[in-house]
Structure formats: structure tokens, C-alpha cells
Coordinates of C-alpha atoms and ligand atoms in Angstrom, one line a residue:
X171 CA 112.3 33.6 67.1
X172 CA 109.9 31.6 65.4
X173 CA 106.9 33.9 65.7
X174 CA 108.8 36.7 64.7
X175 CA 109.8 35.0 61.3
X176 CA 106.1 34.3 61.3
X177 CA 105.4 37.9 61.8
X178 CA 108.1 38.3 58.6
X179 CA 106.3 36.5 56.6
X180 CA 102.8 38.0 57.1
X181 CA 104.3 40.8 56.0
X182 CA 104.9 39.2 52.6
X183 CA 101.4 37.7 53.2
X184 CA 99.9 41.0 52.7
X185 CA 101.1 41.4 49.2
X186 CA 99.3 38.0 47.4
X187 CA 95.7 38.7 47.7
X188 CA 96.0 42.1 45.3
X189 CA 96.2 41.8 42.1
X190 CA 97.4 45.3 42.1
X191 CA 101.0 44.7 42.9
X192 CA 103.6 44.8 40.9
X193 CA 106.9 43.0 41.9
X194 CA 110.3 43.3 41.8
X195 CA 113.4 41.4 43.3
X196 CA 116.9 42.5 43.6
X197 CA 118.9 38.9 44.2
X198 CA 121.6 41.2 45.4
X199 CA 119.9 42.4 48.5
X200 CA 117.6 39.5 49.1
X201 CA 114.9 42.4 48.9
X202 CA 111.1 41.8 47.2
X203 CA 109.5 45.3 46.6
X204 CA 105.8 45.4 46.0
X205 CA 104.3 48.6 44.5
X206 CA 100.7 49.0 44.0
X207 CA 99.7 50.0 40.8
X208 CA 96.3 50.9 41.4
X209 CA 95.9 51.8 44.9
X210 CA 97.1 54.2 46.6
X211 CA 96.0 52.7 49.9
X212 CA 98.7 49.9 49.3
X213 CA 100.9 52.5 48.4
X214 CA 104.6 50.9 48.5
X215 CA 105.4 47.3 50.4
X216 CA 108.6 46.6 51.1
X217 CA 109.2 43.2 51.8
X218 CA 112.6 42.1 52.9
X219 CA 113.0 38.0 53.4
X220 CA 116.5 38.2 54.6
X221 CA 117.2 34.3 54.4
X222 CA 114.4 32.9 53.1
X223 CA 115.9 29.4 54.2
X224 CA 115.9 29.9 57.5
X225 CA 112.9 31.5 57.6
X226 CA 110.4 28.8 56.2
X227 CA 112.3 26.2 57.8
X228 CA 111.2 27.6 61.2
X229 CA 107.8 28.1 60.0
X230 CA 107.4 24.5 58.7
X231 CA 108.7 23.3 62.2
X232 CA 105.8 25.1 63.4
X233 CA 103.2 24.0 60.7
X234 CA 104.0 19.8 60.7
X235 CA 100.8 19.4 59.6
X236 CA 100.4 19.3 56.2
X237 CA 102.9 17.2 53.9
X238 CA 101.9 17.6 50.7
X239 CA 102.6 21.8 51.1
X240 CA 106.2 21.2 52.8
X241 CA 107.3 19.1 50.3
X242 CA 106.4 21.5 47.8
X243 CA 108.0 24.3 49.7
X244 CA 110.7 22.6 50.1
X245 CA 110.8 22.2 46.4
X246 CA 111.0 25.1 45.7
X247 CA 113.5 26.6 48.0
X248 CA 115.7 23.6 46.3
X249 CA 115.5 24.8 43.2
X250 CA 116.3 28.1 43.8
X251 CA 113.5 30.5 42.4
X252 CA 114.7 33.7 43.6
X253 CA 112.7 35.6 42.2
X254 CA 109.1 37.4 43.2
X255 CA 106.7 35.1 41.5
X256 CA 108.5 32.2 43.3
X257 CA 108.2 34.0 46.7
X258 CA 104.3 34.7 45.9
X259 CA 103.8 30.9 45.3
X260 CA 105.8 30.1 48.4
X261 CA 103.6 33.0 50.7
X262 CA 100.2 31.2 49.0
X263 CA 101.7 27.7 50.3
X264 CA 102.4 29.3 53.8
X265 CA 99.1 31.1 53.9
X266 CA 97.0 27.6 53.7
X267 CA 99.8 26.5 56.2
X268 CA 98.8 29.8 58.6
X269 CA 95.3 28.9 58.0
X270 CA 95.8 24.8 58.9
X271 CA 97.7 25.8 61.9
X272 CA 95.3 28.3 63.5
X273 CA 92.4 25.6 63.1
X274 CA 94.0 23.0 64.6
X275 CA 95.4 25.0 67.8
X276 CA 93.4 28.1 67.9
X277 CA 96.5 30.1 67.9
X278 CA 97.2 32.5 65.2
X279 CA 100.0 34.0 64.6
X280 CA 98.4 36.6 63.1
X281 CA 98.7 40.0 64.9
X282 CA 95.8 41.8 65.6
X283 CA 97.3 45.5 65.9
X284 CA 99.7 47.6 64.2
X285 CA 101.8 47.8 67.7
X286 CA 102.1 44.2 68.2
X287 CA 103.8 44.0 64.9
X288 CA 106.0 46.9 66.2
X289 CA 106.6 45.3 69.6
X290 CA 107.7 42.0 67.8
X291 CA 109.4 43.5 64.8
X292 CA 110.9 46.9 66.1
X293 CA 112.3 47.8 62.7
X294 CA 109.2 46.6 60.4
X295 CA 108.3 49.3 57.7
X296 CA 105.3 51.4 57.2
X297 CA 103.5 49.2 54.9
X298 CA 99.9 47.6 54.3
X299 CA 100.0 44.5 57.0
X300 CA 97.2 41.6 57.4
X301 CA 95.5 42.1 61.1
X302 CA 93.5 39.3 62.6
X303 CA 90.9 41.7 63.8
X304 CA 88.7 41.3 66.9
X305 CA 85.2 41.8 65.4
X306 CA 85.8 41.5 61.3
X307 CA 88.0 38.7 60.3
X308 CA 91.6 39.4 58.6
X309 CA 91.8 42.5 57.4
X310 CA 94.9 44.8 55.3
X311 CA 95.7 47.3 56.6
X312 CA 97.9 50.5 56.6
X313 CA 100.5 50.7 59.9
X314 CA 102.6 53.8 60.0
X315 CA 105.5 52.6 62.2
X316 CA 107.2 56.0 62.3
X317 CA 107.2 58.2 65.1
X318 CA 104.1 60.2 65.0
X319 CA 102.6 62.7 67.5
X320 CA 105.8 62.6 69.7
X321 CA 104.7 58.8 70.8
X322 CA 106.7 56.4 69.0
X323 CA 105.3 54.0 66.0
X324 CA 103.4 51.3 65.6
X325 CA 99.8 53.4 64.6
X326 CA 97.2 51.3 62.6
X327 CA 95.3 53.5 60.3
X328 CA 91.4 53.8 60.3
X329 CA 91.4 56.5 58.2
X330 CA 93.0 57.7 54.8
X331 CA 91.8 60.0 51.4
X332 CA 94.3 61.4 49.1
X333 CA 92.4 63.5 46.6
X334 CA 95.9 63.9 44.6
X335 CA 95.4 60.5 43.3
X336 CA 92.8 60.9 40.6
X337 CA 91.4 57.1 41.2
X338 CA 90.4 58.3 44.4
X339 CA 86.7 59.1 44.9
X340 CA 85.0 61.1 47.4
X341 CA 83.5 59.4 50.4
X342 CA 79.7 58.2 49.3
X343 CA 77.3 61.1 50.3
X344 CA 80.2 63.8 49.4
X345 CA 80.8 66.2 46.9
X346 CA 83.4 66.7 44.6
X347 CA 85.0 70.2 44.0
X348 CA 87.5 70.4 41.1
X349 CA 88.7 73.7 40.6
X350 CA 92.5 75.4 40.5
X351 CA 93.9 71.8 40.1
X352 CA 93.1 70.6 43.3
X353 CA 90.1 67.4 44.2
X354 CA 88.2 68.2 47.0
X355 CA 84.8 66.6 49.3
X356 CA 82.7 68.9 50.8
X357 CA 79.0 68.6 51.8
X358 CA 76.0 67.8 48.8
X359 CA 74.4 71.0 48.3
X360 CA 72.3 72.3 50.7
X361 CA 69.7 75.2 51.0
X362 CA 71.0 75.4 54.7
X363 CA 73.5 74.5 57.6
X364 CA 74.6 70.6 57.1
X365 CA 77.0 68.2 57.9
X366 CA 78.2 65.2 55.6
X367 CA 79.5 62.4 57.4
X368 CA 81.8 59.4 57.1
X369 CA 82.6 56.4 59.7
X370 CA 85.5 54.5 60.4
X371 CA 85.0 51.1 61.8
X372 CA 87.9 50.2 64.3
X373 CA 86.8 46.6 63.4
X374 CA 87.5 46.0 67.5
X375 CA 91.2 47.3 67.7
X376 CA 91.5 49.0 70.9
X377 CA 93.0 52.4 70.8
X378 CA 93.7 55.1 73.6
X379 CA 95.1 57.3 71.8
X380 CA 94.4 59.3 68.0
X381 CA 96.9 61.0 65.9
X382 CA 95.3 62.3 62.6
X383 CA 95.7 65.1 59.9
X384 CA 93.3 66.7 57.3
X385 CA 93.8 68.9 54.8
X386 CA 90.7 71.0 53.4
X387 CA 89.9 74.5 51.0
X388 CA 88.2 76.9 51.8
X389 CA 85.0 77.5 49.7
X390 CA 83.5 81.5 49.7
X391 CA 82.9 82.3 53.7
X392 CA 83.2 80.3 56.4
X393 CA 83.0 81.9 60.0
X394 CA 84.4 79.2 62.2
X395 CA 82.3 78.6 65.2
X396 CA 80.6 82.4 64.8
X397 CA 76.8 81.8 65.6
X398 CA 75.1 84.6 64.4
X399 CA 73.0 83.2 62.0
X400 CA 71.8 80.1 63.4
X401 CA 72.0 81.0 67.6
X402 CA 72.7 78.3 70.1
X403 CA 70.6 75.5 69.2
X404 CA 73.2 73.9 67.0
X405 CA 76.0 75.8 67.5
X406 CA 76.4 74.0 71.3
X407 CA 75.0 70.5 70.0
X408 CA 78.0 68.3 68.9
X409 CA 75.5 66.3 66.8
X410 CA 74.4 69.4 64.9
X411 CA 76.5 71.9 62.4
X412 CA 78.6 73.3 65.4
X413 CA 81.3 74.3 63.2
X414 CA 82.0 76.0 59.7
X415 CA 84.7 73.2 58.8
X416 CA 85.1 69.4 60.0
X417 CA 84.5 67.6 63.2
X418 CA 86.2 64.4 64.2
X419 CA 84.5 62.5 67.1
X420 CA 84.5 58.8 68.0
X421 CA 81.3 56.4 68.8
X422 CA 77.8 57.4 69.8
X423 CA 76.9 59.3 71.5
X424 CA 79.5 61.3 69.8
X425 CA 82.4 62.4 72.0
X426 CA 84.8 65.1 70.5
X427 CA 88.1 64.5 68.8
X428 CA 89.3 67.8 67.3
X429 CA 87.7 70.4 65.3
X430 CA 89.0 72.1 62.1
X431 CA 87.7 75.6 61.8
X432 CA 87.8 77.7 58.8
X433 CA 87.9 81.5 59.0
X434 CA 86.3 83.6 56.2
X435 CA 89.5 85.3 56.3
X436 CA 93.3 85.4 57.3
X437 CA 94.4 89.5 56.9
X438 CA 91.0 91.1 57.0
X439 CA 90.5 92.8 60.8
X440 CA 88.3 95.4 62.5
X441 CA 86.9 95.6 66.2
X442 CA 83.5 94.7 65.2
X443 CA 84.3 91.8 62.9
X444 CA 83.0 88.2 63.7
X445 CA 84.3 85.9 61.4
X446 CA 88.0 85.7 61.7
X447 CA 89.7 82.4 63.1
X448 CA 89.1 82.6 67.2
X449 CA 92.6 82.1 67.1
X450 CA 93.3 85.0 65.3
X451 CA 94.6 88.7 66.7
X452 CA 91.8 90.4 68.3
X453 CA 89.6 87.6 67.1
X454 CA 85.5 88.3 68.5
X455 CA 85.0 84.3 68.9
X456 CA 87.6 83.3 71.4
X457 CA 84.5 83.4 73.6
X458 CA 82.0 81.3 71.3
X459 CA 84.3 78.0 71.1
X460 CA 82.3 75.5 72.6
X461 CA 83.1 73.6 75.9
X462 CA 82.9 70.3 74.6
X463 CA 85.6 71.5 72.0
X464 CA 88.1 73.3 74.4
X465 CA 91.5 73.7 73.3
X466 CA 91.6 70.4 70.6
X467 CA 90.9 72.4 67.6
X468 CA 93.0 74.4 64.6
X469 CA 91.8 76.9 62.7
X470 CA 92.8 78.5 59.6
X471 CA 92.0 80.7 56.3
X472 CA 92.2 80.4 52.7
X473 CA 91.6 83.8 51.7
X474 CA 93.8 86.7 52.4
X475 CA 93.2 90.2 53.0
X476 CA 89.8 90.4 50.9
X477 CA 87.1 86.9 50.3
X478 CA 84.6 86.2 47.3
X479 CA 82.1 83.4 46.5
X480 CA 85.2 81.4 45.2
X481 CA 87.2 78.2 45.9
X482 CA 90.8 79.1 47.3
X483 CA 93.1 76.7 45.9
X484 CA 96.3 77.8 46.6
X485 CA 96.4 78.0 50.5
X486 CA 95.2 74.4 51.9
X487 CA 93.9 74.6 55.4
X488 CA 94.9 73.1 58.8
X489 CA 98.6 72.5 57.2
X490 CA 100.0 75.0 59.9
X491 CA 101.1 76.7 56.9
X492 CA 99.8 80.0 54.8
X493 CA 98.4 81.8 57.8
X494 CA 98.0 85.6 57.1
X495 CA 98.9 88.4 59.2
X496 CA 96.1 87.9 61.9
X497 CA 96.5 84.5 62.1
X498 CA 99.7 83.6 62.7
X499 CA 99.3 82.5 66.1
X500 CA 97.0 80.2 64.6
X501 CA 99.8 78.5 62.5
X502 CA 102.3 78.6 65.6
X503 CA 101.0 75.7 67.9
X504 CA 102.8 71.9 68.7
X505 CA 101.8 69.5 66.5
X506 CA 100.3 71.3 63.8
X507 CA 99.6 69.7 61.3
X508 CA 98.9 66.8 63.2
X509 CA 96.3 66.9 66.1
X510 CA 96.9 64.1 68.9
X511 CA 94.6 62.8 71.2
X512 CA 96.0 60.6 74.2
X513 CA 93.0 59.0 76.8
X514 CA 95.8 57.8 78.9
X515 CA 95.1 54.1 80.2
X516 CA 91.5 54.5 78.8
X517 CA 91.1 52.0 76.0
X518 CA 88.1 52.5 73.7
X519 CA 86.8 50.1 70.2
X520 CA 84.8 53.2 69.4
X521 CA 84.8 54.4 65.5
X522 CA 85.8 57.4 64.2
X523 CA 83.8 59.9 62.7
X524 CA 84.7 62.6 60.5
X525 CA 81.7 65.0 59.7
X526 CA 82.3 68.4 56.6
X527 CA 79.9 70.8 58.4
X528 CA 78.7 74.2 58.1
X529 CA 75.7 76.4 59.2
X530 CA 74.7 78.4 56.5
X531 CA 73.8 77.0 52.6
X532 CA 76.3 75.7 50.6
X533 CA 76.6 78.5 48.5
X534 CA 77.7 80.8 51.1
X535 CA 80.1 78.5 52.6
X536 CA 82.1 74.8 52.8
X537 CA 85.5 73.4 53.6
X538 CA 86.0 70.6 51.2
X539 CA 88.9 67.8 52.6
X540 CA 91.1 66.7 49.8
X541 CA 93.3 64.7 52.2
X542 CA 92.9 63.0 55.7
X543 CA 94.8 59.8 57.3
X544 CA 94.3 59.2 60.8
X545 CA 95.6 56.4 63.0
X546 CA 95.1 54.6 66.3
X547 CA 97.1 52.9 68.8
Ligands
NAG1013 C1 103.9 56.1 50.2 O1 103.8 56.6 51.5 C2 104.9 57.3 51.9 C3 104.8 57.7 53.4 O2 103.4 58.0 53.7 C4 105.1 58.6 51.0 O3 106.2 59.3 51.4 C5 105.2 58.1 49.6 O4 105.2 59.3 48.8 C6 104.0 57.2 49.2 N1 104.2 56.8 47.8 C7 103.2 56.7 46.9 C8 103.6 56.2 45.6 O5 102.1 57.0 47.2
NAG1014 C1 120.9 31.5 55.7 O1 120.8 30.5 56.8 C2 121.5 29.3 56.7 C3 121.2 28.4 57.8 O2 121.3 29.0 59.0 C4 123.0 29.7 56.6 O3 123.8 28.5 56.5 C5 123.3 30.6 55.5 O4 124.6 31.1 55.6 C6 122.4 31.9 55.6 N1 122.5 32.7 54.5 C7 122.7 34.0 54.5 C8 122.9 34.7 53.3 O5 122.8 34.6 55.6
NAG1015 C1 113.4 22.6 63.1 O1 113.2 21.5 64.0 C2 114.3 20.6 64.0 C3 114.0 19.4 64.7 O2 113.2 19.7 65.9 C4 115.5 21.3 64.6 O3 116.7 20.5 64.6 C5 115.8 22.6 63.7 O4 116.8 23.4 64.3 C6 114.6 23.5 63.6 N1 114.9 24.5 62.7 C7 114.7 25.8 63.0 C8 115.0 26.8 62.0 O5 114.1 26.2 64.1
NAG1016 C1 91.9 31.5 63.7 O1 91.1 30.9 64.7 C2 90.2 31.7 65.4 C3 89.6 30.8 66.5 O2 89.3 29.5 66.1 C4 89.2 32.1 64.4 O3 88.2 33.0 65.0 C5 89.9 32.9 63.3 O4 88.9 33.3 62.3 C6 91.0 32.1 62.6 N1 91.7 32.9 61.7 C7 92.0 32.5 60.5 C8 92.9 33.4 59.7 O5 91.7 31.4 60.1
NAG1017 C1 98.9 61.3 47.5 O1 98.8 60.8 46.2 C2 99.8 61.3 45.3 C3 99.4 60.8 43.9 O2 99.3 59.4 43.9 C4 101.1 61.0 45.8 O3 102.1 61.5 45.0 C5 101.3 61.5 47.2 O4 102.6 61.0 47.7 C6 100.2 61.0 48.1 N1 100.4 61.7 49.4 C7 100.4 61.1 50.5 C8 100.7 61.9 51.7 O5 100.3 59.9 50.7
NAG1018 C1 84.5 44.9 57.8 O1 85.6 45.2 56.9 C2 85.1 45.6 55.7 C3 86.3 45.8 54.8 O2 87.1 44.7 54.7 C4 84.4 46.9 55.8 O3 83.9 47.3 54.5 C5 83.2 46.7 56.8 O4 82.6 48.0 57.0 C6 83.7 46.2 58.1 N1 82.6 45.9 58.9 C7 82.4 46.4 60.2 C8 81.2 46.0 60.9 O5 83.3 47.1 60.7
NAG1019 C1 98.2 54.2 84.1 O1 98.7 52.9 84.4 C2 100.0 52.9 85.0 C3 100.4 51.5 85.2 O2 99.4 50.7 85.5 C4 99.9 53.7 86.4 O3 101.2 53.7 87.0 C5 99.4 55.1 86.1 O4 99.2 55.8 87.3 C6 98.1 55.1 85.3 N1 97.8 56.5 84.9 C7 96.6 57.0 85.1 C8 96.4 58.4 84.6 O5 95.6 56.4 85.6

């Protein structure tokens, strides 16, 4: 009972280190809404102190320690500030009173995973939570405690870009595409086959098991994992541009995730043509996927019937939706849009990668992401 009220407030914790948020309180409900007005990473907060009394009485029970702050807690609840800016003085009182306890017993009552909140506190919201984390100190972030990937809630998020939000920016070493109204990142330009890369730290969470999306555009003609032009030296190395499209492994030496293939095109078909989605009717490259990939990858294309040296806007990729005539099978698989990993009882700390690849110049062909969020548990 008492950690769990704990657990409540950390919840409210997250909100008073960003300046960001905006509050609101509806007395009627007992209900403190925090919306972030800058980031989207906060996104919305929903804090709910049910009975505030109760609540910090139990934690000052646990938190004897320092006078001064209990007195001017109690203060407080005394003389009745319901409102959001009294609740964010309270939260900085019971943060120094977290921070007191933990030194003096080494326990904190911070959690250190998105499922522990989940365990505790079944019915906790998605929201931006403070994690004690394993290797990097107290960190926000993101838990999605929805069901996702047909195993339950409780996922802490590595990953996240939404491109939709114009304060967003490209991950450093990316490059922005801005055409037919959509804010893409796709690799810096390049005379040749390249990969642009970003890392996600797991800051020492243990995961066994990934559940992710992306969303990227096709750019002119990608072939998916057709190897004609650059033969097998990269196109079997999972450190090289294996694929026209994006690559998610974890740790180093890289082990595969899933891979996002894009197909130069999703209605265009003839016996002797290369380029389509493997997944695709009478597709050439069934036979070229690579071993290490297997079965863990989609693959979709932007353009329909005909392709040009042009952005395609209006069909995003790897959404499960859009897929032309050939490729429907490629739209009509579990999951999609959402790829799932599951190591079983295998528990790893490795990051995440996620690498915009291609094997020909950048002119010819990329598959710019405009949104990805993937999570662990
Ligand atoms: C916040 O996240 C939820 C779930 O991911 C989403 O439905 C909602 O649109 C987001 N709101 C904003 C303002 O970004
Ligand atoms: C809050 O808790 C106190 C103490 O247990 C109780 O007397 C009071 O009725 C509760 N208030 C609400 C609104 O539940
Ligand atoms: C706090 O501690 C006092 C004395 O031990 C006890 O009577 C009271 O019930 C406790 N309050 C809560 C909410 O646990
Ligand atoms: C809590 O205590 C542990 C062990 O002493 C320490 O590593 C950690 O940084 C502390 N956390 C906070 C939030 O002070
Ligand atoms: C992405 O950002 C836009 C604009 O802020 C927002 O409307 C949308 O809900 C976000 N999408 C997701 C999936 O978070
Ligand atoms: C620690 O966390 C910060 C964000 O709070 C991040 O920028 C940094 O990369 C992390 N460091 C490691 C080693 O994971
Ligand atoms: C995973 O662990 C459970 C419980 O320890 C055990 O019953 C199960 O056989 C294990 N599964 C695998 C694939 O090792």
C-alpha cells in the first residue's frame, strides 16, 4: 500500500522538472492533467491523486526524516490548495523527501522499468514516468502500458520520432526531406550505397522482448534486398547496406531485429523483373533475403503501377496499408504495422540500432522515416 502510493506520486513526479507543462485541475474529479506544450515526447500526463490526504500521509510515514518539509506539507494540505501549482510545490517537497529517504536506506522507491510500474499499478496510464535506471541515473521516460504486440502493457520506450510535429528534428547525421507535406530522414547524400545510423541506449533496462513501428517514403527506386548492382559482399554483411530501406538490430556485434524493405514498385510485374517487394506475386527475390533476416521483415511500395526520380508522399510505407495489386500479400501478415520480437527467457541490456540504408547513390534511391517508436520489456 505504501509503495504503491509512492509509485502514485512518482507519477506526478515526472511532471515538475519540465518547464514545458501546462496544468490543469478539475476539483471535481480530483484529476491534475499535464500537457506538454513543447514536446511531443511528453506528449499528455495524466495525473490522477485520488485522495491526496491519504496519500502523502502514507508517504510521510515512510519519509520521518525531515521535519521542516512535513510540516510544510502538512501546511499545505491544511489549507486546502487544490489546485495544480499547489500539487507541484507539494511533488518538489516529496521529491527532496524521495531523495532523503533513498540516501539514508538505499532503498528507492523509484522503479526502474516500465513493467514494474505496471505490476504495482495495473491501471497506471501511458504517460512519461521517472525510472531509476541501472547504468544512467533517473531518467523520463515514455511507458506505453497498453496492450501492444499481443503481450500485455507495461513497454518502456527506447525509441520515438514523429516528423508530424514540426519542432521535431531529424536524428544528427540525417537528412531532411520536405516535399507533398510530409517531414521525412533519410540518409546524407551519398555518391554510393550507405547507411545512416541512430542508437538507442537501454540505459541498463533489461528487455527480452521488442515491439516497434516505423513509418518511411519511398524516394525514386528502391529494390529491397535485390543485389545486382553491388553482389554479395554487402548484400550478406549485416554491418553493410544489406537492404534498400531500414534495419533495426541491437548491440555489437549487431544482431538482427527486423528489416523494412522498400520495393521500387507495388503494381508493376513481369517474369524477368527484380525489384518488386520479395513478398510480392511472383516476386524474383524471395530467394535473395538474407539468412540472418529470415522471416522478421515487411516490405512495401510507394509507387504504383509506374516509378520516377520522385518522393511518394501519399502512400507511407510499412503501415500494412496502400499495397498495390502485387503486393497485397505483403500488407496481409499479423502484426503489421507493428513487428514483435520475443527472446523468450533471454534477457539482453543491448541498444537498439536503427540504420536508413540503401545500396546505390542517393539519387537513385532512399526510404526516409518520418515516424518510429519502439519499446522494450
Ligand atoms: C499522445 O499519445 C497518444 C497515444 O500514443 C495519442 O493518441 C495522442 O494523439 C498523443 N497526443 C499528442 C498531443 O501528441
Ligand atoms: C480521503 O481519505 C480520508 C482518510 O482515510 C477519508 O476520511 C476521506 O473520506 C477520503 N476522501 C475521499 C474523497 O475519498
Ligand atoms: C501513519 O503512521 C501512523 C503511526 O504509525 C498510523 O497510525 C497511521 O495509520 C499511518 N498512516 C497511514 C496512511 O499509513
Ligand atoms: C538511490 O540510492 C542509490 C544507492 O545508494 C543510488 O545509486 C541512486 O543514485 C539513488 N537515487 C536517487 C534518486 O538519489
Ligand atoms: C505526432 O505528432 C502529431 C503533431 O504533434 C500529433 O498530432 C500525432 O498524434 C502524433 N502521432 C503520434 C502517433 O504520436
Ligand atoms: C544517459 O541519458 C541521457 C539522457 O538523459 C542520454 O543523452 C545519454 O546518451 C545516456 N547515456 C548513456 C551512456 O546511455
Ligand atoms: C522459461 O522459463 C520458464 C520458467 O522458469 C520455464 O518453464 C520455461 O521452460 C522456459 N522456457 C524456455 C524456452 O527456456
Amino acid at each position: 500500500m505504501m509503495l504503491s502510493s509512492i509509485l502514485l506520486l512518482i507519477t506526478c513526479l515526472q511532471v515538475i522538472s519540465g518547464s514545458d507543462f501546462a496544468f490543469t485541475f478539475d476539483a471535481n474529479k480530483n484529476k491534475c492533467t499535464a500537457t506538454a506544450s513543447t514536446s511531443s515526447d511528453r506528449n499528455h500526463t495524466h495525473i490522477i491523486l485520488s485522495n491526496n490526504t491519504v496519500l502523502l500521509e502514507e508517504l510521510l510515514n515512510a519519509t520521518r526524516q525531515n521535519a521542516q518539509a512535513i510540516k510544510e506539507i502538512k501546511s499545505m494540505i491544511n489549507g486546502g490548495h487544490n489546485s495544480c501549482e499547489a500539487i507541484n510545490d507539494i511533488l518538489l517537497l516529496v521529491e527532496e523527501l524521495i531523495m532523503l529517504h533513498n540516501d539514508s536506506s538505499s532503498f528507492s522507491p523509484i522503479p526502474s522499468s516500465c513493467q514494474e510500474i505496471k505490476n504495482k499499478q495495473p491501471n497506471s496510464p501511458s504517460g512519461v514516468y521517472l525510472l531509476e535506471t541501472a547504468t544512467n541515473g533517473t531518467q523520463y521516460i515514455y511507458c506505453n502500458m497498453e496492450e501492444l504486440c499481443g503481450s500485455g502493457g507495461g513497454w518502456t520506450r527506447l525509441a520515438y520520432l514523429n516528423m508530424t510535429d514540426s519542432t521535431e528534428n531529424c536524428p544528427s547525421g540525417f537528412r531532411l526531406y520536405q516535399s507533398g507535406g510530409v517531414r521525412a530522414c533519410g540518409r546524407v547524400t551519398s555518391s554510393e550505397g550507405s547507411c545512416v545510423s541512430v542508437e538507442f541506449p537501454s540505459n541498463g533496462i533489461s528487455y527480452s522482448q521488442v515491439c516497434g513501428r516505423v513509418v518511411g517514403y519511398q524516394f525514386a527506386s528502391p529494390d529491397a534486398v535485390d543485389n545486382i548492382i553491388n553482389g554479395p559482399e554487402s548484400h550478406n554483411d549485416i554491418n553493410s547496406y544489406y537492404v534498400d530501406g531500414v534495419s533495426i538490430t541491437r548491440g555489437s556485434p549487431r544482431q538482427h531485429v527486423w528489416t523494412l524493405m522498400a520495393g521500387v514498385s507495388g503494381g508493376f510485374s513481369t517474369t524477368e523483373y527484380p525489384y518488386n517487394c520479395p513478398c510480392s506475386t511472383g516476386s524474383l527475390q524471395s530467394s535473395k533475403i538474407q539468412s540472418f533476416v529470415g522471416n522478421d521483415y515487411y516490405c512495401e511500395s510507394g509507387a504504383g503501377n509506374t516509378w520516377t526520380h520522385i518522393f511518394y508522399p501519399s502512400d507511407p510505407l510499412w503501415d500494412g496499408q496502400g499495397c498495390g495489386s502485387i503486393e497485397t500479400a505483403c500488407c496481409n501478415v499479423p502484426g503489421i504495422p507493428w513487428f514483435h520480437r520475443d527472446y523468450g527467457n533471454t534477457t539482453t541490456t543491448d541498444y537498439l540500432e536503427l540504420r536508413v540504408c540503401a545500396n546505390q547513390d542517393t539519387g537513385d534511391e532512399d526510404t526516409p522515416v518520418a515516424f518510429y517508436e519502439i519499446y522494450v520489456k
